[in-house]
mmCIF file of C-alpha atoms in Angstrom:
data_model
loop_
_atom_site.group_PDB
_atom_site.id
_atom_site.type_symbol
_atom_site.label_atom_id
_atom_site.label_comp_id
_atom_site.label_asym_id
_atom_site.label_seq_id
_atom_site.Cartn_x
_atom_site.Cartn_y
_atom_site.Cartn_z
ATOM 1 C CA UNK A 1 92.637 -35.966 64.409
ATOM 2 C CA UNK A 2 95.144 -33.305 65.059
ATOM 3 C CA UNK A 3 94.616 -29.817 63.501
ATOM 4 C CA UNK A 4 96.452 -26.326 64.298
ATOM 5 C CA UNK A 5 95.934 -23.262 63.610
ATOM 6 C CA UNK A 6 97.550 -19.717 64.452
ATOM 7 C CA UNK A 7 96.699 -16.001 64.212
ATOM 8 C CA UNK A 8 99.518 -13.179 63.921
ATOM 9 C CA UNK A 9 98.220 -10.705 66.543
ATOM 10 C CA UNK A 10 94.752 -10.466 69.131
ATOM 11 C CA UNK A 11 92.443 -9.371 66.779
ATOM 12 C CA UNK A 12 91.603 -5.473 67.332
ATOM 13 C CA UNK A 13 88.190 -5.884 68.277
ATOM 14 C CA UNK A 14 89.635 -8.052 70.828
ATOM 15 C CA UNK A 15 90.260 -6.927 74.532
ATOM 16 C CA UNK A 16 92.627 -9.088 75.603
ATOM 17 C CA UNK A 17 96.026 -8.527 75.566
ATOM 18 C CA UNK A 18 98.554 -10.956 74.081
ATOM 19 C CA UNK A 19 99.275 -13.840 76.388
ATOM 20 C CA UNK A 20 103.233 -13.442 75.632
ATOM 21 C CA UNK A 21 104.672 -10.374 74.885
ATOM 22 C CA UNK A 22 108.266 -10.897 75.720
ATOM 23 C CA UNK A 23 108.493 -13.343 72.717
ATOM 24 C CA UNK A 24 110.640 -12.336 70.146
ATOM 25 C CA UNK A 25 109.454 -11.269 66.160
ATOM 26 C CA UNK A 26 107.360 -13.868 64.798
ATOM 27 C CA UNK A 27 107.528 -16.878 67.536
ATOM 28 C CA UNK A 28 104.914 -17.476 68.972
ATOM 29 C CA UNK A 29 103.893 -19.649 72.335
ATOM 30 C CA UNK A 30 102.833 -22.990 70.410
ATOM 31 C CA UNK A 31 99.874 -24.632 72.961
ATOM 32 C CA UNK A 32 98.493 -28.090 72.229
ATOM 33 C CA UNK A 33 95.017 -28.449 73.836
ATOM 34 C CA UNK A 34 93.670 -32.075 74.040
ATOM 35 C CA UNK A 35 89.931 -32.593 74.654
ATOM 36 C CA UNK A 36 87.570 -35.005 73.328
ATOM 37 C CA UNK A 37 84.307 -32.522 73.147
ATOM 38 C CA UNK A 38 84.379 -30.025 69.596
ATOM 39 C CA UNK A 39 82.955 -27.345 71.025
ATOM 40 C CA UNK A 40 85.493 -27.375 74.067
ATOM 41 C CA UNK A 41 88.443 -27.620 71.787
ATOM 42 C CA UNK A 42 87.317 -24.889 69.307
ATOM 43 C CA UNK A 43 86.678 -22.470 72.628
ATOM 44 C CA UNK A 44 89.925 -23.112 73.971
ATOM 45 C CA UNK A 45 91.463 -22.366 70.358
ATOM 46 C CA UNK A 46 89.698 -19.569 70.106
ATOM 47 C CA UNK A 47 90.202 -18.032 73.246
ATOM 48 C CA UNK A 48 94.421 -18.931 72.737
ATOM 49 C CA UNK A 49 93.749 -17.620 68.989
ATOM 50 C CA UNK A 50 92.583 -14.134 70.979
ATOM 51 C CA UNK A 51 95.948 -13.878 72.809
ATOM 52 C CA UNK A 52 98.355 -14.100 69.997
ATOM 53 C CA UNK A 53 99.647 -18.494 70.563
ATOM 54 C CA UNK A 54 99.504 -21.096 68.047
ATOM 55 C CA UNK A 55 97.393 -23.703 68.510
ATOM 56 C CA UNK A 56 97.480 -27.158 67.860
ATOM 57 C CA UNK A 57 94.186 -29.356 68.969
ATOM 58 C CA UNK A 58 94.002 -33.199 69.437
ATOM 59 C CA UNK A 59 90.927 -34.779 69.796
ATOM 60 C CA UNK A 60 92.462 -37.372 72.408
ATOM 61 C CA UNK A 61 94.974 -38.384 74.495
ATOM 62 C CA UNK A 62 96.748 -41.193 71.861
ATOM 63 C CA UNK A 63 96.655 -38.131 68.903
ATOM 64 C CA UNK A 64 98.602 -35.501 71.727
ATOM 65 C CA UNK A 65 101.299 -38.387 72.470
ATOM 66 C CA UNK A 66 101.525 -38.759 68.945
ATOM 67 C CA UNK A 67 102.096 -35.104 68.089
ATOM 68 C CA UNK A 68 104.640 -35.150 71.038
ATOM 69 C CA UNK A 69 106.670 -37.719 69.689
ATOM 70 C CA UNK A 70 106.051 -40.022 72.281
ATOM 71 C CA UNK A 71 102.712 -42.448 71.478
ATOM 72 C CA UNK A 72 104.094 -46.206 71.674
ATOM 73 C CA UNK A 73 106.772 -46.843 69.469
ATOM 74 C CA UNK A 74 107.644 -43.082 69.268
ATOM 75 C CA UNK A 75 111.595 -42.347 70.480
ATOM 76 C CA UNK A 76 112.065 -38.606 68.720
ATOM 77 C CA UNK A 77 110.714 -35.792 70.557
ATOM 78 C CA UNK A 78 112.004 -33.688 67.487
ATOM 79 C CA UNK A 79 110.279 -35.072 65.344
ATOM 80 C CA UNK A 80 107.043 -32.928 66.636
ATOM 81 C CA UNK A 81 105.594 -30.122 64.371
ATOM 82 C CA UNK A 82 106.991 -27.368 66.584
ATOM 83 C CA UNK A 83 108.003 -27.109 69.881
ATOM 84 C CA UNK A 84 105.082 -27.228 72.358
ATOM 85 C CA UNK A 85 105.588 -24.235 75.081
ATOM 86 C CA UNK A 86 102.268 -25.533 77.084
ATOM 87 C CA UNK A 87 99.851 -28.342 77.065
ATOM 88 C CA UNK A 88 95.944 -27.739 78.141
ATOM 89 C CA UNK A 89 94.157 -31.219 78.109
ATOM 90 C CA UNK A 90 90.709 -32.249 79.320
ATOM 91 C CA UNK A 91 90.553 -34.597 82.301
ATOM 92 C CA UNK A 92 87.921 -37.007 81.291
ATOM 93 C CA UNK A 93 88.285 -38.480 77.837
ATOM 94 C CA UNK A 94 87.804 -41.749 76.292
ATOM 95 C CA UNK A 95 90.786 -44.463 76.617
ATOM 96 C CA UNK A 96 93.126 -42.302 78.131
ATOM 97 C CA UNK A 97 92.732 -39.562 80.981
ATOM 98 C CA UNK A 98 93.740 -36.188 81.124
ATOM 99 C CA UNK A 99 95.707 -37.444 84.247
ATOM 100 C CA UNK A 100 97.376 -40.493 82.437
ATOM 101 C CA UNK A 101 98.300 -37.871 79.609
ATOM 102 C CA UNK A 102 99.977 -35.878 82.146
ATOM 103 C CA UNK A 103 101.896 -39.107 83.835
ATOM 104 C CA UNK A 104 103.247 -40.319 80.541
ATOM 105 C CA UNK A 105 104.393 -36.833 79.443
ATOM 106 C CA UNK A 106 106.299 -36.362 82.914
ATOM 107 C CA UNK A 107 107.500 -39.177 82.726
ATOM 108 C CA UNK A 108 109.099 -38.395 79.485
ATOM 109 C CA UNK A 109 112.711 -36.694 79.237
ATOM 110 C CA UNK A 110 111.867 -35.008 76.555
ATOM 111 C CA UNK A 111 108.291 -33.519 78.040
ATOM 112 C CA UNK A 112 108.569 -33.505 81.518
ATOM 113 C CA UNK A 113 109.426 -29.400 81.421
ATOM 114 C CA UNK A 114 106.252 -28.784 79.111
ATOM 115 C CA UNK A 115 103.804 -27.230 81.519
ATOM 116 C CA UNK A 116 100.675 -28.473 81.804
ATOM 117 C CA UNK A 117 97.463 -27.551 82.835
ATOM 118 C CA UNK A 118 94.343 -29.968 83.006
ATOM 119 C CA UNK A 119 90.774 -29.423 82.711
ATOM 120 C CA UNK A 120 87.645 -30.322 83.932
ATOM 121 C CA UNK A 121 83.740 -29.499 84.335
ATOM 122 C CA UNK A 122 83.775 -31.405 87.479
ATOM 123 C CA UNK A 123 85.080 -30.257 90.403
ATOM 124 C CA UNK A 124 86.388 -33.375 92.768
ATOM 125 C CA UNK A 125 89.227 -32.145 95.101
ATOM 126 C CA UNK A 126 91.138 -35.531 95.359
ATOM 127 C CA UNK A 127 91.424 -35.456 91.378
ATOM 128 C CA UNK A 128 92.605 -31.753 91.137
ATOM 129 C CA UNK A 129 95.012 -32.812 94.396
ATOM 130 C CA UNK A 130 96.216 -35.882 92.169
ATOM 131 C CA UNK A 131 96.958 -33.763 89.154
ATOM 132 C CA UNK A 132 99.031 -30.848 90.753
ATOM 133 C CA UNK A 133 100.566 -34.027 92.951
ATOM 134 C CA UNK A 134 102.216 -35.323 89.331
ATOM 135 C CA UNK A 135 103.349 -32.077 87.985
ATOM 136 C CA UNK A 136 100.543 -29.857 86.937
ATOM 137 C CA UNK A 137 100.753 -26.662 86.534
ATOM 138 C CA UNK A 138 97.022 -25.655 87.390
ATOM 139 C CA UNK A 139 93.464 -27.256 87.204
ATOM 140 C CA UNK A 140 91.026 -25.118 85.809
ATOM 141 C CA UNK A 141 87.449 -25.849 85.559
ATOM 142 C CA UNK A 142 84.991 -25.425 82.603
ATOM 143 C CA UNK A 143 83.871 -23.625 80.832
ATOM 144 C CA UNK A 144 87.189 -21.639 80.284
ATOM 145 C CA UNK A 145 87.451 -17.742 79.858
ATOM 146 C CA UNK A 146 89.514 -15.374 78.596
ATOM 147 C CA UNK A 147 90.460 -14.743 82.432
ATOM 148 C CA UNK A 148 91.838 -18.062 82.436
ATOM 149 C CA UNK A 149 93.869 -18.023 79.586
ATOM 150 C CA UNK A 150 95.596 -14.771 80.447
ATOM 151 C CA UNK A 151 96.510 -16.520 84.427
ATOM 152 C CA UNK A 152 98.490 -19.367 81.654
ATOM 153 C CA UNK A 153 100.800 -16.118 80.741
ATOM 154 C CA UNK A 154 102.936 -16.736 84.088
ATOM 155 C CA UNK A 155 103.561 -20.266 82.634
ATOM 156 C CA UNK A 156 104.217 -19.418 79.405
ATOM 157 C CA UNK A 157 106.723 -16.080 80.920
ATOM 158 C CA UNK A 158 108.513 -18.462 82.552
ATOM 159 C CA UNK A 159 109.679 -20.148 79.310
ATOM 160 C CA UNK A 160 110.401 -17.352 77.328
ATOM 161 C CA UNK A 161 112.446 -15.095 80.031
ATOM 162 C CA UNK A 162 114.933 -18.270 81.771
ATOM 163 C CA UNK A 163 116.113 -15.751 84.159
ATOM 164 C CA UNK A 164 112.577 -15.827 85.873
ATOM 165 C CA UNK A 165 113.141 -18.682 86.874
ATOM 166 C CA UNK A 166 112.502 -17.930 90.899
ATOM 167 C CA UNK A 167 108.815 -16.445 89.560
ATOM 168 C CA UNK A 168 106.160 -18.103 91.303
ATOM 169 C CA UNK A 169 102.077 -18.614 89.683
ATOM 170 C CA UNK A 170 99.449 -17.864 91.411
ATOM 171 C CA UNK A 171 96.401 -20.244 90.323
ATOM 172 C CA UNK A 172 92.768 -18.892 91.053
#
């Protein structure tokens, strides 16, 4: 099951701050966040909701390839929704890994310069070593806060200002 939602602006009871401002009128960063657990998908789309993205949630690894254009059979990245800007997916999931997610989308033409940042409410060194090893952008460990979504703005920057390129971001 794939869903998405979106929200215009951080609502104004809200304290954080958008996680892109330098995006121009309506456009706004489109995240997908893959995770197998409800309740971790709907508090990562809530707390992207908060900073002004749209969000698009797949319950697994298969339904995110499929939304990328690039599940098994697949040959058109354009034929995706809307262009992903960053990808937030759960390391441990049923018949595909947040790590095998990652390989197949690096190894992708069309994906490899989607960041990516994977998940987890364990934390095992050799598996957060592995991920960053194959193109991760960070690892972050649950339960995620607001904190953590507004350290994804660097990544997200990145994309929308190409003369950044040089910028370097600093995980936790």
């Amino acid at each position: 099951m794939v869903t998405a939602s979106a929200t215009a602006t951080a609502s104004a009871s809200s304290s954080a701050a958008p996680i892109l401002m330098g995006w121009d009128g309506d456009e706004k960063p489109h995240v997908l966040a893959v995770d197998d657990s409800f309740v971790d998908r709907r508090i990562i789309e809530k707390l992207l909701a908060n900073s002004a993205c749209k969000v698009t949630t797949a319950e697994n690894a298969h339904g995110a390839l499929e939304l990328l254009g690039l599940a098994d059979g697949q040959q058109n990245f354009g034929n995706t929704v809307s262009k992903v800007n960053l990808i937030i997916t759960d390391y441990s999931m049923p018949g595909m890994t947040g790590y095998e997610l990652l390989k197949k989308i690096k190894e992708s033409p069309t994906g490899k310069e989607i960041p990516v940042v994977v998940v987890s409410s364990e934390h095992i060194p050799t598996r957060i070593e592995e991920c960053l090893e194959e193109g991760a952008k960070e690892f972050l460990l649950k339960p995620l806060r607001q904190s953590d979504v507004n350290q994804l703005r660097c990544h997200l920057m990145k994309l929308g200002n190409p003369s950044d390129e040089g910028m370097v971001c600093m995980g936790r």
